[in-house]
Short mmCIF file of N, CA and C in Angstrom, two decimals:
data_model
loop_
_atom_site.label_atom_id
_atom_site.label_comp_id
_atom_site.label_asym_id
_atom_site.label_seq_id
_atom_site.Cartn_x
_atom_site.Cartn_y
_atom_site.Cartn_z
N UNK A 1 -9.65 2.42 -6.75
CA UNK A 1 -9.20 2.54 -5.37
C UNK A 1 -7.69 2.39 -5.32
N UNK A 2 -7.12 2.69 -4.18
CA UNK A 2 -5.67 2.64 -4.02
C UNK A 2 -5.18 1.29 -3.57
N UNK A 3 -3.95 1.25 -3.19
CA UNK A 3 -3.27 0.05 -2.74
C UNK A 3 -3.72 -0.31 -1.33
N UNK A 4 -4.02 -1.56 -1.11
CA UNK A 4 -4.40 -2.04 0.22
C UNK A 4 -3.19 -2.67 0.90
N UNK A 5 -2.99 -2.38 2.16
CA UNK A 5 -1.88 -2.95 2.91
C UNK A 5 -1.96 -4.47 2.90
N UNK A 6 -0.85 -5.11 2.58
CA UNK A 6 -0.80 -6.57 2.54
C UNK A 6 -1.26 -7.17 1.23
N UNK A 7 -1.73 -6.33 0.32
CA UNK A 7 -2.25 -6.81 -0.96
C UNK A 7 -1.19 -7.59 -1.73
N UNK A 8 0.08 -7.16 -1.63
CA UNK A 8 1.14 -7.85 -2.37
C UNK A 8 1.29 -9.30 -1.94
N UNK A 9 1.01 -9.59 -0.66
CA UNK A 9 1.10 -10.96 -0.18
C UNK A 9 -0.07 -11.80 -0.69
N UNK A 10 -1.25 -11.22 -0.70
CA UNK A 10 -2.43 -11.91 -1.22
C UNK A 10 -2.23 -12.26 -2.68
N UNK A 11 -1.74 -11.31 -3.46
CA UNK A 11 -1.49 -11.54 -4.89
C UNK A 11 -0.42 -12.61 -5.07
N UNK A 12 0.66 -12.52 -4.30
CA UNK A 12 1.74 -13.50 -4.41
C UNK A 12 1.25 -14.92 -4.11
N UNK A 13 0.45 -15.06 -3.07
CA UNK A 13 -0.07 -16.39 -2.72
C UNK A 13 -1.01 -16.89 -3.81
N UNK A 14 -1.90 -16.03 -4.29
CA UNK A 14 -2.84 -16.42 -5.35
C UNK A 14 -2.07 -16.87 -6.60
N UNK A 15 -1.10 -16.09 -7.02
CA UNK A 15 -0.33 -16.43 -8.22
C UNK A 15 0.51 -17.68 -8.00
N UNK A 16 1.08 -17.81 -6.81
CA UNK A 16 1.86 -19.01 -6.50
C UNK A 16 1.02 -20.27 -6.54
N UNK A 17 -0.19 -20.19 -6.04
CA UNK A 17 -1.10 -21.35 -6.08
C UNK A 17 -1.48 -21.71 -7.50
N UNK A 18 -1.70 -20.69 -8.35
CA UNK A 18 -2.00 -20.95 -9.77
C UNK A 18 -0.89 -21.76 -10.42
N UNK A 19 0.34 -21.50 -10.02
CA UNK A 19 1.49 -22.20 -10.60
C UNK A 19 1.81 -23.51 -9.89
N UNK A 20 1.08 -23.80 -8.80
CA UNK A 20 1.35 -25.01 -8.03
C UNK A 20 2.59 -24.90 -7.18
N UNK A 21 2.99 -23.70 -6.86
CA UNK A 21 4.20 -23.46 -6.06
C UNK A 21 3.96 -23.75 -4.59
N UNK A 22 5.04 -24.11 -3.91
CA UNK A 22 4.98 -24.20 -2.46
C UNK A 22 4.99 -22.78 -1.91
N UNK A 23 4.17 -22.53 -0.91
CA UNK A 23 4.11 -21.21 -0.28
C UNK A 23 4.76 -21.32 1.09
N UNK A 24 5.75 -20.48 1.33
CA UNK A 24 6.46 -20.48 2.60
C UNK A 24 6.27 -19.10 3.22
N UNK A 25 5.68 -19.06 4.40
CA UNK A 25 5.53 -17.79 5.13
C UNK A 25 6.80 -17.60 5.94
N UNK A 26 7.59 -16.59 5.57
CA UNK A 26 8.94 -16.49 6.10
C UNK A 26 9.16 -15.52 7.22
N UNK A 27 8.15 -14.78 7.66
CA UNK A 27 8.36 -13.80 8.72
C UNK A 27 8.27 -14.49 10.08
N UNK A 28 8.88 -13.87 11.05
CA UNK A 28 8.85 -14.39 12.42
C UNK A 28 7.44 -14.28 12.98
N UNK A 29 7.07 -15.17 13.86
CA UNK A 29 5.77 -15.16 14.51
C UNK A 29 5.53 -13.81 15.18
N UNK A 30 4.36 -13.24 14.95
CA UNK A 30 4.04 -11.91 15.47
C UNK A 30 4.12 -11.86 17.00
N UNK A 31 3.82 -12.95 17.68
CA UNK A 31 3.90 -12.96 19.14
C UNK A 31 5.33 -12.76 19.61
N UNK A 32 6.28 -13.36 18.89
CA UNK A 32 7.69 -13.17 19.24
C UNK A 32 8.09 -11.72 19.02
N UNK A 33 7.68 -11.16 17.88
CA UNK A 33 8.01 -9.76 17.58
C UNK A 33 7.40 -8.83 18.62
N UNK A 34 6.14 -9.04 18.98
CA UNK A 34 5.51 -8.19 19.99
C UNK A 34 6.20 -8.30 21.35
N UNK A 35 6.62 -9.50 21.72
CA UNK A 35 7.35 -9.67 22.98
C UNK A 35 8.67 -8.91 22.93
N UNK A 36 9.37 -9.01 21.80
CA UNK A 36 10.65 -8.31 21.65
C UNK A 36 10.45 -6.79 21.63
N UNK A 37 9.36 -6.31 21.03
CA UNK A 37 9.06 -4.88 21.04
C UNK A 37 8.80 -4.41 22.47
N UNK A 38 8.05 -5.20 23.23
CA UNK A 38 7.78 -4.87 24.63
C UNK A 38 9.08 -4.79 25.42
N UNK A 39 9.97 -5.75 25.20
CA UNK A 39 11.27 -5.72 25.87
C UNK A 39 12.07 -4.50 25.42
N UNK A 40 12.00 -4.19 24.13
CA UNK A 40 12.71 -3.02 23.59
C UNK A 40 12.20 -1.72 24.18
N UNK A 41 10.88 -1.63 24.37
CA UNK A 41 10.30 -0.42 24.98
C UNK A 41 10.83 -0.22 26.40
N UNK A 42 11.00 -1.31 27.13
CA UNK A 42 11.50 -1.21 28.50
C UNK A 42 12.94 -0.69 28.53
N UNK A 43 13.68 -0.88 27.44
CA UNK A 43 15.08 -0.43 27.37
C UNK A 43 15.24 0.91 26.65
N UNK A 44 14.13 1.48 26.21
CA UNK A 44 14.16 2.71 25.42
C UNK A 44 13.83 3.92 26.28
N UNK A 45 14.58 4.99 26.10
CA UNK A 45 14.29 6.24 26.79
C UNK A 45 13.10 6.87 26.07
N UNK A 46 11.91 6.64 26.60
CA UNK A 46 10.69 7.10 25.94
C UNK A 46 10.59 8.61 25.87
N UNK A 47 11.19 9.32 26.82
CA UNK A 47 11.19 10.79 26.76
C UNK A 47 11.90 11.28 25.51
N UNK A 48 13.02 10.66 25.20
CA UNK A 48 13.77 11.03 24.00
C UNK A 48 13.02 10.57 22.76
N UNK A 49 12.53 9.34 22.80
CA UNK A 49 11.84 8.76 21.65
C UNK A 49 10.58 9.54 21.27
N UNK A 50 9.81 9.97 22.27
CA UNK A 50 8.54 10.64 22.02
C UNK A 50 8.63 12.17 22.07
N UNK A 51 9.80 12.69 22.27
CA UNK A 51 9.97 14.14 22.39
C UNK A 51 9.57 14.84 21.09
N UNK A 52 8.78 15.92 21.21
CA UNK A 52 8.40 16.68 20.01
C UNK A 52 9.61 17.36 19.37
N UNK A 53 10.73 17.44 20.09
CA UNK A 53 11.94 18.06 19.56
C UNK A 53 12.91 17.05 18.97
N UNK A 54 12.56 15.75 19.01
CA UNK A 54 13.49 14.74 18.53
C UNK A 54 13.68 14.83 17.02
N UNK A 55 14.82 14.37 16.57
CA UNK A 55 15.13 14.35 15.14
C UNK A 55 14.08 13.55 14.37
N UNK A 56 13.66 12.43 14.94
CA UNK A 56 12.66 11.59 14.30
C UNK A 56 11.33 12.33 14.16
N UNK A 57 10.89 12.97 15.23
CA UNK A 57 9.62 13.72 15.20
C UNK A 57 9.69 14.87 14.21
N UNK A 58 10.81 15.58 14.19
CA UNK A 58 10.97 16.69 13.26
C UNK A 58 10.88 16.22 11.82
N UNK A 59 11.50 15.09 11.52
CA UNK A 59 11.45 14.53 10.16
C UNK A 59 10.03 14.15 9.80
N UNK A 60 9.33 13.50 10.71
CA UNK A 60 7.95 13.10 10.44
C UNK A 60 7.07 14.33 10.22
N UNK A 61 7.26 15.38 11.02
CA UNK A 61 6.49 16.61 10.86
C UNK A 61 6.73 17.26 9.51
N UNK A 62 7.97 17.18 9.02
CA UNK A 62 8.28 17.76 7.72
C UNK A 62 7.55 17.04 6.59
N UNK A 63 7.24 15.78 6.79
CA UNK A 63 6.58 14.99 5.75
C UNK A 63 5.07 15.15 5.76
N UNK A 64 4.50 15.63 6.87
CA UNK A 64 3.04 15.81 6.97
C UNK A 64 2.65 17.11 6.29
N UNK A 65 1.75 17.05 5.31
CA UNK A 65 1.28 18.29 4.68
C UNK A 65 0.68 19.23 5.74
N UNK A 66 0.96 20.53 5.59
CA UNK A 66 0.52 21.50 6.61
C UNK A 66 -0.99 21.50 6.80
N UNK A 67 -1.77 21.27 5.75
CA UNK A 67 -3.23 21.30 5.90
C UNK A 67 -3.76 20.07 6.63
N UNK A 68 -2.90 19.08 6.91
CA UNK A 68 -3.32 17.89 7.66
C UNK A 68 -2.94 17.97 9.12
N UNK A 69 -1.98 18.80 9.48
CA UNK A 69 -1.41 18.77 10.82
C UNK A 69 -2.43 19.01 11.92
N UNK A 70 -3.33 19.99 11.78
CA UNK A 70 -4.29 20.25 12.85
C UNK A 70 -5.28 19.10 12.98
N UNK A 71 -5.66 18.48 11.86
CA UNK A 71 -6.60 17.36 11.91
C UNK A 71 -5.95 16.15 12.60
N UNK A 72 -4.67 15.92 12.34
CA UNK A 72 -3.98 14.77 12.91
C UNK A 72 -3.72 14.95 14.41
N UNK A 73 -3.40 16.18 14.82
CA UNK A 73 -3.08 16.41 16.23
C UNK A 73 -4.30 16.76 17.05
N UNK A 74 -5.43 17.02 16.36
CA UNK A 74 -6.64 17.40 17.08
C UNK A 74 -6.57 18.80 17.61
N UNK A 75 -5.64 19.63 17.08
CA UNK A 75 -5.49 20.98 17.60
C UNK A 75 -6.49 21.96 17.00
N UNK A 76 -7.22 21.53 15.97
CA UNK A 76 -8.23 22.41 15.39
C UNK A 76 -9.46 22.49 16.28
N UNK A 77 -10.20 23.56 16.19
CA UNK A 77 -11.41 23.76 16.98
C UNK A 77 -12.55 23.04 16.28
N UNK A 78 -13.07 21.97 16.91
CA UNK A 78 -14.10 21.16 16.26
C UNK A 78 -15.42 21.91 16.12
N UNK A 79 -15.68 22.94 16.95
CA UNK A 79 -16.94 23.68 16.85
C UNK A 79 -16.91 24.67 15.70
N UNK A 80 -15.76 25.23 15.45
CA UNK A 80 -15.66 26.28 14.44
C UNK A 80 -14.69 25.83 13.36
N UNK A 81 -15.22 25.15 12.36
CA UNK A 81 -14.38 24.63 11.29
C UNK A 81 -13.90 25.78 10.41
N UNK A 82 -12.61 25.94 10.32
CA UNK A 82 -12.04 27.00 9.51
C UNK A 82 -12.05 26.56 8.05
N UNK A 83 -12.03 27.49 7.14
CA UNK A 83 -12.11 27.17 5.72
C UNK A 83 -10.94 26.33 5.26
N UNK A 84 -9.81 26.38 5.95
CA UNK A 84 -8.64 25.60 5.57
C UNK A 84 -8.70 24.16 6.04
N UNK A 85 -9.64 23.82 6.92
CA UNK A 85 -9.73 22.45 7.42
C UNK A 85 -10.16 21.52 6.30
N UNK A 86 -9.76 20.26 6.43
CA UNK A 86 -10.09 19.26 5.43
C UNK A 86 -11.33 18.49 5.83
N UNK A 87 -12.14 18.14 4.85
CA UNK A 87 -13.24 17.21 5.11
C UNK A 87 -12.62 15.84 5.37
N UNK A 88 -13.42 14.92 5.88
CA UNK A 88 -12.91 13.58 6.13
C UNK A 88 -12.39 12.94 4.84
N UNK A 89 -13.10 13.12 3.75
CA UNK A 89 -12.67 12.53 2.47
C UNK A 89 -11.36 13.16 1.99
N UNK A 90 -11.26 14.49 2.11
CA UNK A 90 -10.01 15.17 1.73
C UNK A 90 -8.86 14.72 2.62
N UNK A 91 -9.16 14.56 3.91
CA UNK A 91 -8.13 14.08 4.85
C UNK A 91 -7.65 12.70 4.44
N UNK A 92 -8.58 11.80 4.10
CA UNK A 92 -8.20 10.44 3.68
C UNK A 92 -7.27 10.50 2.46
N UNK A 93 -7.61 11.34 1.49
CA UNK A 93 -6.77 11.45 0.29
C UNK A 93 -5.39 12.01 0.64
N UNK A 94 -5.36 13.05 1.47
CA UNK A 94 -4.09 13.64 1.87
C UNK A 94 -3.27 12.64 2.69
N UNK A 95 -3.95 11.91 3.57
CA UNK A 95 -3.24 10.93 4.39
C UNK A 95 -2.67 9.82 3.52
N UNK A 96 -3.43 9.36 2.53
CA UNK A 96 -2.92 8.34 1.60
C UNK A 96 -1.68 8.86 0.88
N UNK A 97 -1.73 10.11 0.46
CA UNK A 97 -0.58 10.72 -0.20
C UNK A 97 0.62 10.79 0.76
N UNK A 98 0.35 11.14 2.01
CA UNK A 98 1.39 11.20 3.04
C UNK A 98 2.03 9.83 3.23
N UNK A 99 1.21 8.79 3.32
CA UNK A 99 1.73 7.43 3.49
C UNK A 99 2.61 7.04 2.31
N UNK A 100 2.19 7.36 1.11
CA UNK A 100 3.00 7.06 -0.07
C UNK A 100 4.33 7.82 -0.02
N UNK A 101 4.30 9.07 0.44
CA UNK A 101 5.53 9.85 0.59
C UNK A 101 6.45 9.19 1.60
N UNK A 102 5.87 8.72 2.71
CA UNK A 102 6.65 8.05 3.76
C UNK A 102 7.33 6.80 3.23
N UNK A 103 6.69 6.13 2.27
CA UNK A 103 7.19 4.85 1.77
C UNK A 103 8.29 4.99 0.72
N UNK A 104 8.63 6.21 0.32
CA UNK A 104 9.72 6.34 -0.66
C UNK A 104 11.01 5.85 -0.02
N UNK A 105 11.87 5.32 -0.86
CA UNK A 105 13.11 4.71 -0.37
C UNK A 105 13.93 5.67 0.49
N UNK A 106 14.08 6.92 0.05
CA UNK A 106 14.87 7.89 0.82
C UNK A 106 14.25 8.18 2.18
N UNK A 107 12.92 8.34 2.22
CA UNK A 107 12.27 8.63 3.50
C UNK A 107 12.32 7.44 4.44
N UNK A 108 12.14 6.24 3.91
CA UNK A 108 12.22 5.05 4.76
C UNK A 108 13.63 4.93 5.35
N UNK A 109 14.64 5.13 4.52
CA UNK A 109 16.02 5.07 5.02
C UNK A 109 16.27 6.11 6.11
N UNK A 110 15.79 7.33 5.87
CA UNK A 110 16.00 8.41 6.84
C UNK A 110 15.31 8.08 8.16
N UNK A 111 14.06 7.67 8.09
CA UNK A 111 13.28 7.37 9.31
C UNK A 111 13.86 6.16 10.04
N UNK A 112 14.21 5.12 9.30
CA UNK A 112 14.78 3.93 9.94
C UNK A 112 16.13 4.23 10.58
N UNK A 113 16.94 5.08 9.92
CA UNK A 113 18.22 5.46 10.51
C UNK A 113 18.04 6.22 11.81
N UNK A 114 17.06 7.11 11.82
CA UNK A 114 16.78 7.87 13.04
C UNK A 114 16.21 6.96 14.12
N UNK A 115 15.32 6.04 13.75
CA UNK A 115 14.79 5.09 14.73
C UNK A 115 15.92 4.26 15.33
N UNK A 116 16.84 3.85 14.49
CA UNK A 116 17.97 3.06 14.97
C UNK A 116 18.82 3.84 15.98
N UNK A 117 18.99 5.14 15.75
CA UNK A 117 19.78 5.96 16.68
C UNK A 117 19.01 6.26 17.97
N UNK A 118 17.72 6.59 17.85
CA UNK A 118 16.93 7.02 19.00
C UNK A 118 16.42 5.85 19.83
N UNK A 119 16.06 4.76 19.16
CA UNK A 119 15.47 3.61 19.85
C UNK A 119 16.04 2.30 19.27
N UNK A 120 17.34 2.05 19.52
CA UNK A 120 17.99 0.89 18.90
C UNK A 120 17.36 -0.45 19.26
N UNK A 121 16.83 -0.58 20.47
CA UNK A 121 16.22 -1.86 20.85
C UNK A 121 14.91 -2.10 20.10
N UNK A 122 14.16 -1.02 19.86
CA UNK A 122 12.94 -1.15 19.04
C UNK A 122 13.30 -1.46 17.60
N UNK A 123 14.30 -0.79 17.09
CA UNK A 123 14.75 -1.04 15.72
C UNK A 123 15.16 -2.50 15.56
N UNK A 124 15.91 -3.00 16.53
CA UNK A 124 16.33 -4.41 16.46
C UNK A 124 15.12 -5.34 16.40
N UNK A 125 14.16 -5.11 17.29
CA UNK A 125 12.98 -5.99 17.35
C UNK A 125 12.14 -5.91 16.09
N UNK A 126 11.98 -4.70 15.55
CA UNK A 126 11.10 -4.51 14.40
C UNK A 126 11.78 -4.75 13.05
N UNK A 127 13.08 -4.53 12.99
CA UNK A 127 13.76 -4.60 11.70
C UNK A 127 14.88 -5.64 11.68
N UNK A 128 15.94 -5.41 12.45
CA UNK A 128 17.15 -6.24 12.36
C UNK A 128 16.89 -7.72 12.62
N UNK A 129 16.21 -8.01 13.73
CA UNK A 129 15.96 -9.41 14.07
C UNK A 129 15.07 -10.10 13.04
N UNK A 130 14.06 -9.38 12.55
CA UNK A 130 13.16 -9.96 11.54
C UNK A 130 13.88 -10.16 10.22
N UNK A 131 14.72 -9.20 9.84
CA UNK A 131 15.51 -9.37 8.62
C UNK A 131 16.38 -10.62 8.72
N UNK A 132 17.06 -10.78 9.85
CA UNK A 132 17.92 -11.95 10.05
C UNK A 132 17.10 -13.25 10.01
N UNK A 133 15.94 -13.23 10.63
CA UNK A 133 15.07 -14.41 10.65
C UNK A 133 14.65 -14.79 9.22
N UNK A 134 14.21 -13.79 8.45
CA UNK A 134 13.77 -14.06 7.07
C UNK A 134 14.93 -14.49 6.19
N UNK A 135 16.10 -13.88 6.35
CA UNK A 135 17.27 -14.26 5.55
C UNK A 135 17.68 -15.70 5.85
N UNK A 136 17.67 -16.06 7.14
CA UNK A 136 18.02 -17.44 7.51
C UNK A 136 17.01 -18.42 6.92
N UNK A 137 15.72 -18.04 6.93
CA UNK A 137 14.70 -18.90 6.35
C UNK A 137 14.89 -19.09 4.86
N UNK A 138 15.22 -18.01 4.16
CA UNK A 138 15.47 -18.11 2.72
C UNK A 138 16.72 -18.94 2.43
N UNK A 139 17.76 -18.74 3.23
CA UNK A 139 18.98 -19.53 3.05
C UNK A 139 18.73 -21.01 3.27
N UNK A 140 17.76 -21.34 4.10
CA UNK A 140 17.43 -22.74 4.37
C UNK A 140 16.65 -23.41 3.24
N UNK A 141 16.29 -22.65 2.23
CA UNK A 141 15.52 -23.20 1.10
C UNK A 141 16.42 -23.48 -0.10
N UNK A 142 17.69 -23.76 0.13
CA UNK A 142 18.64 -23.92 -0.95
C UNK A 142 18.37 -25.11 -1.86
N UNK A 143 17.50 -26.03 -1.47
CA UNK A 143 17.16 -27.16 -2.33
C UNK A 143 16.15 -26.78 -3.41
N UNK A 144 15.57 -25.60 -3.30
CA UNK A 144 14.59 -25.14 -4.27
C UNK A 144 15.33 -24.33 -5.34
N UNK A 145 15.05 -24.66 -6.60
CA UNK A 145 15.76 -24.02 -7.72
C UNK A 145 15.40 -22.54 -7.89
N UNK A 146 14.12 -22.22 -7.84
CA UNK A 146 13.66 -20.85 -8.03
C UNK A 146 12.83 -20.41 -6.85
N UNK A 147 13.16 -19.25 -6.30
CA UNK A 147 12.44 -18.71 -5.14
C UNK A 147 12.00 -17.29 -5.48
N UNK A 148 10.77 -16.98 -5.18
CA UNK A 148 10.28 -15.60 -5.26
C UNK A 148 9.91 -15.21 -3.84
N UNK A 149 10.53 -14.13 -3.35
CA UNK A 149 10.25 -13.67 -1.98
C UNK A 149 9.54 -12.32 -2.04
N UNK A 150 8.48 -12.17 -1.26
CA UNK A 150 7.75 -10.91 -1.14
C UNK A 150 7.94 -10.43 0.28
N UNK A 151 8.55 -9.25 0.42
CA UNK A 151 8.82 -8.72 1.77
C UNK A 151 8.21 -7.33 1.90
#
């Protein structure tokens, strides 16, 4: 099977416990992040953010394999399955491949840069503020000789 979301944290905690390490959960409380995202949405021009013509949307569309697009948007005719349509299993495999493509360093940088330009308040809530929170938390652990951080 493939990689499971959050698996790296489970492995890190398991291995840290084997070594008798202290485990520090360094991310900001999800309730705070969700509140900040809600506030960010109120300050975001949703027409621009969700526009099918936006730079962000165009980039995302370029990353979606063409044989997945009708299945993702629901634009295919469910009564008359065309030979090019994907089965659910094929869709899952293609979608997993798409997610891995999205996670490449260049694509993440491109998408995050566009998010920062189109929706700066959302970017701050989801990225900048959390980065600052985690960095401050790590800096506060200066009495510990060796630190392994999983982000």
